[in-house]
Each structure stands twice: as structure tokens, then as C-alpha cells.
Amino acid sequence: MEDMTDDWFESMVRMRRLRRTGSLRRMVRENVLHTDDLIQPLFVIAGRGVKKEVPSMPGVHQVSVDKVGREAKAIEALGIPAVLLFGIPQDGDKDAVGSVSWDPKGVIQRAVASIKRNTEDLCVITDLCFCEYTDHGHCGPLDEDGIVDNDETLLNLGIQAASHAAAGADMIAPSGMMDGMVDAVRESLDLHGYEDVPIMSYAAKFASAFYGPFRDAADSAPAFGDRHTYQMDPANSEEALREVELDVDEGADIVMVKPAGPCLDVVRQVKDEFGLPTAAYQVSGEYSMIKAAAENGWLNHDAVMMESLLAIKRAGADMIITYFARDAAKIIAKGKG
Ligand code: PBG
């Protein structure tokens, strides 16, 4: 009986052996967050001299075109490889189709040009949608029943995409969840001579309540109804794979899952199934929850931020779009990631 106990002790697997010191833990660490994994979203607003904090997103600002070059320069200096731009036009410029979105002198077009002038190799990705530009706040023109007209939207997406590329965008990110949108954008880009501009598709985008604060930031809340007729039901993951497959067939170069934290299972499935460059969007609500809890002293801001990003990486994301990009890059640079 005594012998058996000794044997048991000798052969026991002890997982804690490799957790004993910091260096051991670093040696067996499976996933590491790099600054290269991060993409910083920026909200660019009409007007001059504006830098206005979004009340529901502490630390996130709407900035006017004249200030965005500087912001982008600072982001590049941190080693972050890319920004994702959202444009917010003047209220009076919005109409039923969102035509101000393809104005060559529009907010996004001027912002892209300014960022390209002020940075060396920062990848400028533009979000391609209509909800910030329509007077009703939906992601495309409406039919007589007040539902977004898919095919009409496709035509307009092609026009807007070409105007972003003409302004110098390095990558286009259609986010409206219209059927056939990647195909329409690819065709328009190729037709206008932008065959080398890649598409990052919001392939599996769920109708999530976590986008709430963003709609303040981008002034894009729907005036009536919701987005459940075009964005995905959060209950579905097989459908997400089908959505991604369609976008891949249509020529998406990078596929995105959104939101990230609530859909880590989908991120993993998409990465395993397609093996393509996969992005995940840690959305406004995920950001604001952490900010609010940290401001209350209920959570450790930096620790929770880094853990949330690492979890997205561990789920299989190659790229993370996050409002924390700047903060995380600073922590990584200190070697404390
Ligand atoms: C535009 C768009 C949205 C987000 C990114 N692109 C809002 C929406 O679909 O309502 C959300 C991003 C976030 O919450 O951080 N269609």
C-alpha cells in the first residue's frame, strides 16, 4: 500500500511545474499579442478643428479632417500597421441614398488623402457602408416597405468603393451585410483600375446589441426599426460559415467576424474552416463595458484589456480591430503584454 502511494507521487503529472517562474511561463506561452495584430478605428467628422470625445466611449474621439493626419501619424509611430476609417458628414448633407458618401471631396475621401500625406506606410482601410450617410440611418436605400433594398445598395456600394480607392485607400471594408456586396465591390474596383486594392469583408456580422455606443460615435442609429433584416441572428454559427464561404467565393481577401468577444467560437470555426487571413472586431460595446467597469474601480483596465485581446487572438484572429489599439500597443512596447 505504501509502495503504491510512492509510485503515484513519482509519476504524477504536475502542470504547475511550467508555471513556476515568469521565464518558464514565457517559454510555454502559446499565443502572444503583437502590435502588428492591431487595427485602430478612427471617426472622421465634417468641420474644422474638431476633437470631440464620444460620451459613451471614453478615450475615443470624433476628429475633423484637418486633425486626422496628425492622429494617424501618432498611430503609425506606435507601430500599429493599420487604421479603419468611418466618416461622419454634416447632418444637412445626408439624404435617402447617402450620396454624400461618394463625393470626391467627402469626409472620407479627404481624410484618406490627408493620412496618406502624413504617414509612410500606414495601411488605410475604409469602412464601406451607408448608415452614416443616409438620413434614415439604414445601411442602404429603402424600398416602399422601409426595408433596405439589397440590389440598389450594391450599385451604390460599387460607386462609393471606387471613390475611396481613388482617394488612395489601401483596403476597402464593406460592412453592410448586403448579399453580393463583395462581388459588387470587386467588380467596381477592377473596372476602375484598382485590381490591387484588397477587400476586407465584414463577412459574419451579427445584429448585435454591442454596437450601441458606435451608433453615438458615428451618428448612425437607425431612425426606425433595427438591422435584423440584413445582419445575422446571434443564435447562428453554421449560417456564419455560409456567409464567409460566399464572401470568399466572391473574392474577399480578408474575412471578418463581428463582434469578437461574444463570437469567439465563430472566429475559431472560420479560421479552421477557411484558413484565410481572419479579422475580428472588438466592437464599441465590448470597449465601453471595460471602460465603465474600470472607471468604477471594478476591473483592472489594462489587465482586462490585454486579456480580452489575447482571447480574440487565441480564438484564431490574425487581426483585431479594437478601440484599444493605441493603449495595447503602448503596453506591448513596454514589454508588459
Ligand atoms: C456600419 C458599422 C457598424 C459598426 C461597424 N460598421 C454599426 C452597425 O452595424 O450598426 C459597429 C462597430 C462598433 O460597434 O464598434 N454598418
Short mmCIF file of C-alpha atoms and ligand atoms in Angstrom, two decimals:
data_model
loop_
_atom_site.label_atom_id
_atom_site.label_comp_id
_atom_site.label_asym_id
_atom_site.label_seq_id
_atom_site.Cartn_x
_atom_site.Cartn_y
_atom_site.Cartn_z
CA MET A 1 0.00 0.00 0.00
CA GLU A 2 2.82 2.34 0.91
CA ASP A 3 4.65 1.48 -2.37
CA MET A 4 1.66 2.36 -4.44
CA THR A 5 1.47 5.77 -2.87
CA ASP A 6 5.16 6.39 -3.65
CA ASP A 7 4.65 5.38 -7.29
CA TRP A 8 1.74 7.66 -7.57
CA PHE A 9 3.80 10.56 -6.35
CA GLU A 10 6.73 9.80 -8.67
CA SER A 11 4.67 9.60 -11.80
CA MET A 12 2.29 12.38 -11.11
CA VAL A 13 1.90 14.93 -13.88
CA ARG A 14 2.28 18.37 -12.37
CA MET A 15 1.05 21.10 -14.68
CA ARG A 16 2.26 23.70 -12.22
CA ARG A 17 5.95 22.85 -12.95
CA LEU A 18 5.90 25.02 -16.05
CA ARG A 19 4.08 27.87 -14.32
CA ARG A 20 6.62 28.34 -11.55
CA THR A 21 8.52 31.34 -12.91
CA GLY A 22 7.93 34.15 -15.36
CA SER A 23 10.57 32.88 -17.75
CA LEU A 24 9.06 29.37 -17.80
CA ARG A 25 5.65 30.81 -18.47
CA ARG A 26 7.01 32.85 -21.34
CA MET A 27 8.69 29.77 -22.82
CA VAL A 28 5.49 27.75 -22.97
CA ARG A 29 3.18 30.61 -23.90
CA GLU A 30 1.12 29.57 -26.93
CA ASN A 31 -0.27 32.91 -28.04
CA VAL A 32 1.27 36.35 -27.96
CA LEU A 33 -0.41 39.60 -28.90
CA HIS A 34 1.70 41.71 -31.25
CA THR A 35 1.26 45.32 -32.24
CA ASP A 36 1.11 44.03 -35.82
CA ASP A 37 -2.19 42.34 -34.93
CA LEU A 38 -3.94 45.62 -34.17
CA ILE A 39 -6.10 47.93 -36.27
CA GLN A 40 -7.21 51.30 -34.84
CA PRO A 41 -10.64 52.61 -35.88
CA LEU A 42 -10.96 56.38 -36.36
CA PHE A 43 -14.09 58.52 -36.63
CA VAL A 44 -13.64 61.43 -39.00
CA ILE A 45 -16.22 64.17 -38.83
CA ALA A 46 -17.08 67.14 -41.08
CA GLY A 47 -15.89 70.58 -39.98
CA ARG A 48 -12.60 72.04 -38.81
CA GLY A 49 -10.70 71.97 -35.55
CA VAL A 50 -12.94 69.33 -34.01
CA LYS A 51 -11.75 66.76 -31.50
CA LYS A 52 -14.76 65.64 -29.52
CA GLU A 53 -14.92 62.73 -27.13
CA VAL A 54 -17.74 60.24 -27.67
CA PRO A 55 -19.64 60.26 -24.35
CA SER A 56 -20.33 56.52 -24.34
CA MET A 57 -16.76 55.68 -25.39
CA PRO A 58 -14.24 57.38 -23.08
CA GLY A 59 -10.93 57.90 -24.86
CA VAL A 60 -12.49 57.70 -28.34
CA HIS A 61 -12.89 60.93 -30.31
CA GLN A 62 -14.51 62.23 -33.43
CA VAL A 63 -11.84 64.25 -35.23
CA SER A 64 -12.15 66.56 -38.19
CA VAL A 65 -10.21 66.03 -41.41
CA ASP A 66 -7.62 68.72 -40.61
CA LYS A 67 -6.65 66.82 -37.46
CA VAL A 68 -6.73 63.26 -38.71
CA GLY A 69 -3.31 63.27 -40.39
CA ARG A 70 -1.71 64.01 -37.04
CA GLU A 71 -3.67 61.27 -35.29
CA ALA A 72 -2.65 58.78 -37.95
CA LYS A 73 0.98 59.79 -37.68
CA ALA A 74 0.95 59.10 -33.95
CA ILE A 75 -0.69 55.73 -34.55
CA GLU A 76 1.99 54.79 -37.08
CA ALA A 77 4.68 55.87 -34.63
CA LEU A 78 3.33 53.32 -32.15
CA GLY A 79 3.94 50.60 -34.72
CA ILE A 80 0.26 49.91 -35.41
CA PRO A 81 0.02 48.82 -39.05
CA ALA A 82 -3.49 49.99 -39.94
CA VAL A 83 -6.41 52.30 -39.29
CA LEU A 84 -10.07 51.73 -40.16
CA LEU A 85 -11.90 54.93 -41.09
CA PHE A 86 -15.52 55.88 -40.52
CA GLY A 87 -16.85 59.12 -41.97
CA ILE A 88 -19.48 61.35 -40.40
CA PRO A 89 -20.86 64.01 -42.77
CA GLN A 90 -22.73 67.17 -41.82
CA ASP A 91 -26.31 66.38 -40.84
CA GLY A 92 -27.70 68.54 -43.64
CA ASP A 93 -25.73 66.56 -46.24
CA LYS A 94 -27.48 63.27 -45.51
CA ASP A 95 -30.11 62.05 -47.96
CA ALA A 96 -32.18 58.91 -48.61
CA VAL A 97 -29.42 57.10 -50.53
CA GLY A 98 -26.34 58.50 -48.78
CA SER A 99 -24.93 60.10 -51.93
CA VAL A 100 -22.51 62.31 -49.98
CA SER A 101 -20.55 59.11 -49.29
CA TRP A 102 -19.11 59.09 -52.81
CA ASP A 103 -18.42 62.84 -53.06
CA PRO A 104 -14.75 63.15 -54.14
CA LYS A 105 -14.50 65.99 -51.59
CA GLY A 106 -16.32 64.00 -48.90
CA VAL A 107 -15.07 63.46 -45.37
CA ILE A 108 -13.56 60.03 -46.01
CA GLN A 109 -12.01 60.93 -49.33
CA ARG A 110 -10.25 63.96 -47.84
CA ALA A 111 -9.28 62.05 -44.70
CA VAL A 112 -7.67 59.26 -46.70
CA ALA A 113 -5.67 61.74 -48.76
CA SER A 114 -4.52 63.58 -45.64
CA ILE A 115 -3.47 60.38 -43.86
CA LYS A 116 -1.55 59.17 -46.89
CA ARG A 117 0.31 62.51 -46.99
CA ASN A 118 1.15 62.38 -43.29
CA THR A 119 2.27 58.76 -42.94
CA GLU A 120 4.79 56.47 -44.61
CA ASP A 121 3.32 53.01 -44.77
CA LEU A 122 0.20 53.06 -42.63
CA CYS A 123 -2.49 50.86 -44.19
CA VAL A 124 -5.64 52.94 -44.59
CA ILE A 125 -8.76 50.80 -44.57
CA THR A 126 -12.11 52.45 -45.22
CA ASP A 127 -15.38 51.15 -43.83
CA LEU A 128 -17.84 50.93 -46.69
CA CYS A 129 -21.43 51.43 -45.63
CA PHE A 130 -24.31 53.90 -45.87
CA CYS A 131 -25.71 54.14 -42.35
CA GLU A 132 -23.58 57.20 -41.53
CA TYR A 133 -24.70 58.95 -44.74
CA THR A 134 -28.42 58.24 -45.05
CA ASP A 135 -30.99 60.48 -43.36
CA HIS A 136 -32.82 57.37 -42.06
CA GLY A 137 -29.65 55.71 -40.70
CA HIS A 138 -30.06 52.38 -42.52
CA CYS A 139 -27.25 50.76 -44.49
CA GLY A 140 -28.72 51.45 -47.96
CA PRO A 141 -31.71 52.96 -49.77
CA LEU A 142 -35.10 51.70 -48.62
CA ASP A 143 -37.84 50.05 -50.66
CA GLU A 144 -41.50 51.06 -50.30
CA ASP A 145 -41.84 48.85 -47.19
CA GLY A 146 -38.98 50.62 -45.45
CA ILE A 147 -36.60 47.63 -45.89
CA VAL A 148 -33.08 48.15 -47.24
CA ASP A 149 -33.09 47.44 -50.98
CA ASN A 150 -30.24 44.96 -51.45
CA ASP A 151 -29.55 45.32 -55.16
CA GLU A 152 -29.88 49.09 -55.25
CA THR A 153 -27.38 49.20 -52.37
CA LEU A 154 -24.92 47.04 -54.34
CA LEU A 155 -24.76 49.55 -57.17
CA ASN A 156 -24.13 52.38 -54.74
CA LEU A 157 -21.50 50.38 -52.83
CA GLY A 158 -19.58 49.99 -56.07
CA ILE A 159 -19.61 53.75 -56.61
CA GLN A 160 -18.56 54.52 -53.05
CA ALA A 161 -15.79 51.88 -53.12
CA ALA A 162 -14.26 53.33 -56.28
CA SER A 163 -14.27 56.81 -54.71
CA HIS A 164 -12.41 55.50 -51.64
CA ALA A 165 -9.82 53.82 -53.85
CA ALA A 166 -9.46 56.96 -55.97
CA ALA A 167 -8.71 58.90 -52.77
CA GLY A 168 -5.91 56.42 -52.00
CA ALA A 169 -7.48 53.85 -49.68
CA ASP A 170 -5.28 50.76 -49.29
CA MET A 171 -8.14 48.42 -48.47
CA ILE A 172 -11.93 48.53 -48.56
CA ALA A 173 -14.09 47.00 -45.83
CA PRO A 174 -17.75 46.58 -46.81
CA SER A 175 -19.79 46.32 -43.62
CA GLY A 176 -23.42 46.44 -44.70
CA MET A 177 -24.19 42.70 -44.92
CA MET A 178 -25.81 43.01 -48.34
CA ASP A 179 -25.93 39.81 -50.38
CA GLY A 180 -23.42 40.01 -53.21
CA MET A 181 -21.60 43.02 -51.76
CA VAL A 182 -18.09 41.63 -52.13
CA ASP A 183 -18.74 40.74 -55.75
CA ALA A 184 -20.15 44.21 -56.47
CA VAL A 185 -17.21 45.96 -54.78
CA ARG A 186 -14.62 43.76 -56.51
CA GLU A 187 -16.18 44.35 -59.88
CA SER A 188 -16.29 48.10 -59.44
CA LEU A 189 -12.72 48.29 -58.12
CA ASP A 190 -11.42 46.21 -61.03
CA LEU A 191 -13.40 48.20 -63.55
CA HIS A 192 -11.86 51.44 -62.26
CA GLY A 193 -8.31 50.07 -62.32
CA TYR A 194 -7.97 49.18 -58.64
CA GLU A 195 -7.40 45.45 -59.03
CA ASP A 196 -4.68 45.60 -56.36
CA VAL A 197 -6.91 47.04 -53.65
CA PRO A 198 -7.91 44.19 -51.33
CA ILE A 199 -11.30 43.68 -49.71
CA MET A 200 -11.70 43.02 -46.00
CA SER A 201 -15.26 41.80 -45.78
CA TYR A 202 -17.44 42.06 -42.71
CA ALA A 203 -18.42 38.51 -43.66
CA ALA A 204 -20.14 37.32 -40.50
CA LYS A 205 -21.60 40.39 -38.89
CA PHE A 206 -24.25 39.78 -36.29
CA ALA A 207 -27.17 42.04 -35.41
CA SER A 208 -25.58 42.75 -32.06
CA ALA A 209 -26.67 44.97 -29.20
CA PHE A 210 -22.97 45.57 -28.56
CA TYR A 211 -22.88 48.19 -31.37
CA GLY A 212 -24.85 50.66 -29.26
CA PRO A 213 -22.06 53.14 -28.41
CA PHE A 214 -20.77 53.09 -32.01
CA ARG A 215 -24.04 54.50 -33.23
CA ASP A 216 -23.43 57.53 -30.99
CA ALA A 217 -19.89 57.79 -32.28
CA ALA A 218 -20.83 57.52 -35.95
CA ASP A 219 -24.23 59.19 -35.67
CA SER A 220 -25.67 56.16 -37.47
CA ALA A 221 -28.52 54.87 -35.31
CA PRO A 222 -31.46 53.80 -37.48
CA ALA A 223 -34.29 56.37 -37.30
CA PHE A 224 -36.78 53.48 -37.07
CA GLY A 225 -36.60 49.69 -36.84
CA ASP A 226 -33.38 47.74 -36.48
CA ARG A 227 -30.86 45.88 -38.62
CA HIS A 228 -32.24 42.36 -38.16
CA THR A 229 -33.28 42.02 -41.81
CA TYR A 230 -29.70 42.28 -43.02
CA GLN A 231 -27.33 41.47 -40.16
CA MET A 232 -27.12 37.92 -38.78
CA ASP A 233 -29.08 36.39 -35.94
CA PRO A 234 -26.66 35.99 -32.99
CA ALA A 235 -28.06 32.48 -32.49
CA ASN A 236 -26.43 31.13 -35.66
CA SER A 237 -22.92 29.84 -36.34
CA GLU A 238 -23.48 27.47 -39.27
CA GLU A 239 -25.01 30.38 -41.12
CA ALA A 240 -21.88 32.39 -40.31
CA LEU A 241 -19.75 29.80 -42.12
CA ARG A 242 -22.05 30.00 -45.12
CA GLU A 243 -21.79 33.81 -45.13
CA VAL A 244 -18.00 33.57 -45.02
CA GLU A 245 -17.93 30.96 -47.79
CA LEU A 246 -19.98 33.21 -50.07
CA ASP A 247 -17.69 36.17 -49.46
CA VAL A 248 -14.62 34.03 -50.11
CA ASP A 249 -16.15 32.85 -53.39
CA GLU A 250 -16.88 36.46 -54.31
CA GLY A 251 -13.23 37.36 -53.79
CA ALA A 252 -12.83 38.59 -50.21
CA ASP A 253 -9.13 38.77 -49.31
CA ILE A 254 -9.71 39.01 -45.56
CA VAL A 255 -12.82 37.84 -43.74
CA MET A 256 -14.09 39.40 -40.55
CA VAL A 257 -16.21 38.20 -37.66
CA LYS A 258 -18.03 40.83 -35.62
CA PRO A 259 -18.49 41.29 -32.70
CA ALA A 260 -15.36 39.48 -31.47
CA GLY A 261 -15.76 38.67 -27.79
CA PRO A 262 -19.33 37.33 -27.99
CA CYS A 263 -18.40 35.30 -31.12
CA LEU A 264 -15.07 33.70 -30.24
CA ASP A 265 -16.47 30.32 -31.28
CA VAL A 266 -17.27 31.71 -34.73
CA VAL A 267 -13.77 33.19 -35.07
CA ARG A 268 -12.29 29.77 -34.35
CA GLN A 269 -14.59 27.97 -36.78
CA VAL A 270 -13.93 30.47 -39.57
CA LYS A 271 -10.17 30.22 -39.11
CA ASP A 272 -10.22 26.42 -39.04
CA GLU A 273 -12.60 26.04 -41.95
CA PHE A 274 -11.06 28.52 -44.41
CA GLY A 275 -7.50 29.15 -43.23
CA LEU A 276 -7.71 32.68 -44.59
CA PRO A 277 -6.49 35.91 -43.03
CA THR A 278 -9.18 36.41 -40.41
CA ALA A 279 -10.07 39.63 -38.65
CA ALA A 280 -12.22 40.07 -35.57
CA TYR A 281 -13.80 43.35 -34.50
CA GLN A 282 -13.83 44.09 -30.78
CA VAL A 283 -16.78 46.44 -31.02
CA SER A 284 -17.82 49.57 -29.21
CA GLY A 285 -19.90 47.81 -26.54
CA GLU A 286 -17.05 45.48 -25.64
CA TYR A 287 -14.82 48.53 -25.26
CA SER A 288 -17.28 50.61 -23.27
CA MET A 289 -18.06 47.79 -20.83
CA ILE A 290 -14.41 47.51 -19.88
CA LYS A 291 -14.02 51.30 -19.66
CA ALA A 292 -17.08 51.68 -17.45
CA ALA A 293 -16.10 48.89 -15.09
CA ALA A 294 -12.55 50.22 -14.86
CA GLU A 295 -13.79 53.75 -14.16
CA ASN A 296 -15.83 52.35 -11.31
CA GLY A 297 -12.77 50.60 -9.94
CA TRP A 298 -14.43 47.22 -10.51
CA LEU A 299 -11.90 45.85 -13.00
CA ASN A 300 -8.23 46.43 -13.73
CA HIS A 301 -8.31 48.31 -17.05
CA ASP A 302 -5.04 47.24 -18.59
CA ALA A 303 -5.19 43.63 -17.44
CA VAL A 304 -8.74 43.11 -18.70
CA MET A 305 -8.00 44.92 -21.96
CA MET A 306 -4.98 42.72 -22.68
CA GLU A 307 -6.79 39.54 -21.67
CA SER A 308 -9.76 40.37 -23.89
CA LEU A 309 -7.45 40.94 -26.87
CA LEU A 310 -5.42 37.82 -26.20
CA ALA A 311 -8.62 35.77 -26.05
CA ILE A 312 -9.53 37.01 -29.53
CA LYS A 313 -6.08 36.08 -30.79
CA ARG A 314 -6.30 32.65 -29.16
CA ALA A 315 -9.62 32.08 -30.90
CA GLY A 316 -7.77 32.36 -34.22
CA ALA A 317 -7.91 36.01 -35.26
CA ASP A 318 -4.92 37.28 -37.26
CA MET A 319 -6.07 40.86 -36.94
CA ILE A 320 -8.05 42.64 -34.25
CA ILE A 321 -9.91 45.85 -34.88
CA THR A 322 -10.06 47.50 -31.49
CA TYR A 323 -10.52 50.94 -29.93
CA PHE A 324 -7.79 49.80 -27.51
CA ALA A 325 -5.15 49.52 -30.28
CA ARG A 326 -3.15 52.55 -29.09
CA ASP A 327 -3.30 51.57 -25.41
CA ALA A 328 -2.41 47.97 -26.14
CA ALA A 329 0.50 48.95 -28.40
CA LYS A 330 1.94 51.08 -25.59
CA ILE A 331 1.77 48.19 -23.16
CA ILE A 332 3.31 45.77 -25.67
CA ALA A 333 6.14 48.25 -26.30
CA LYS A 334 6.92 48.27 -22.58
CA GLY A 335 7.26 44.50 -22.77
CA LYS A 336 4.34 44.04 -20.44
CA GLY A 337 1.99 42.43 -22.94
C1 PBG B 1 -21.64 50.20 -40.08
C2 PBG B 1 -20.89 49.68 -38.91
C3 PBG B 1 -21.30 49.45 -37.59
C4 PBG B 1 -20.18 49.05 -36.87
C5 PBG B 1 -19.12 48.99 -37.77
N1 PBG B 1 -19.58 49.36 -39.03
C6 PBG B 1 -22.60 49.71 -36.94
C7 PBG B 1 -23.76 48.89 -37.23
O1 PBG B 1 -23.73 47.92 -37.98
O2 PBG B 1 -24.80 49.27 -36.70
C8 PBG B 1 -20.13 48.75 -35.40
C9 PBG B 1 -18.80 48.93 -34.76
C10 PBG B 1 -18.80 49.02 -33.27
O3 PBG B 1 -19.81 48.82 -32.59
O4 PBG B 1 -17.72 49.30 -32.74
N2 PBG B 1 -22.57 49.36 -40.64
#
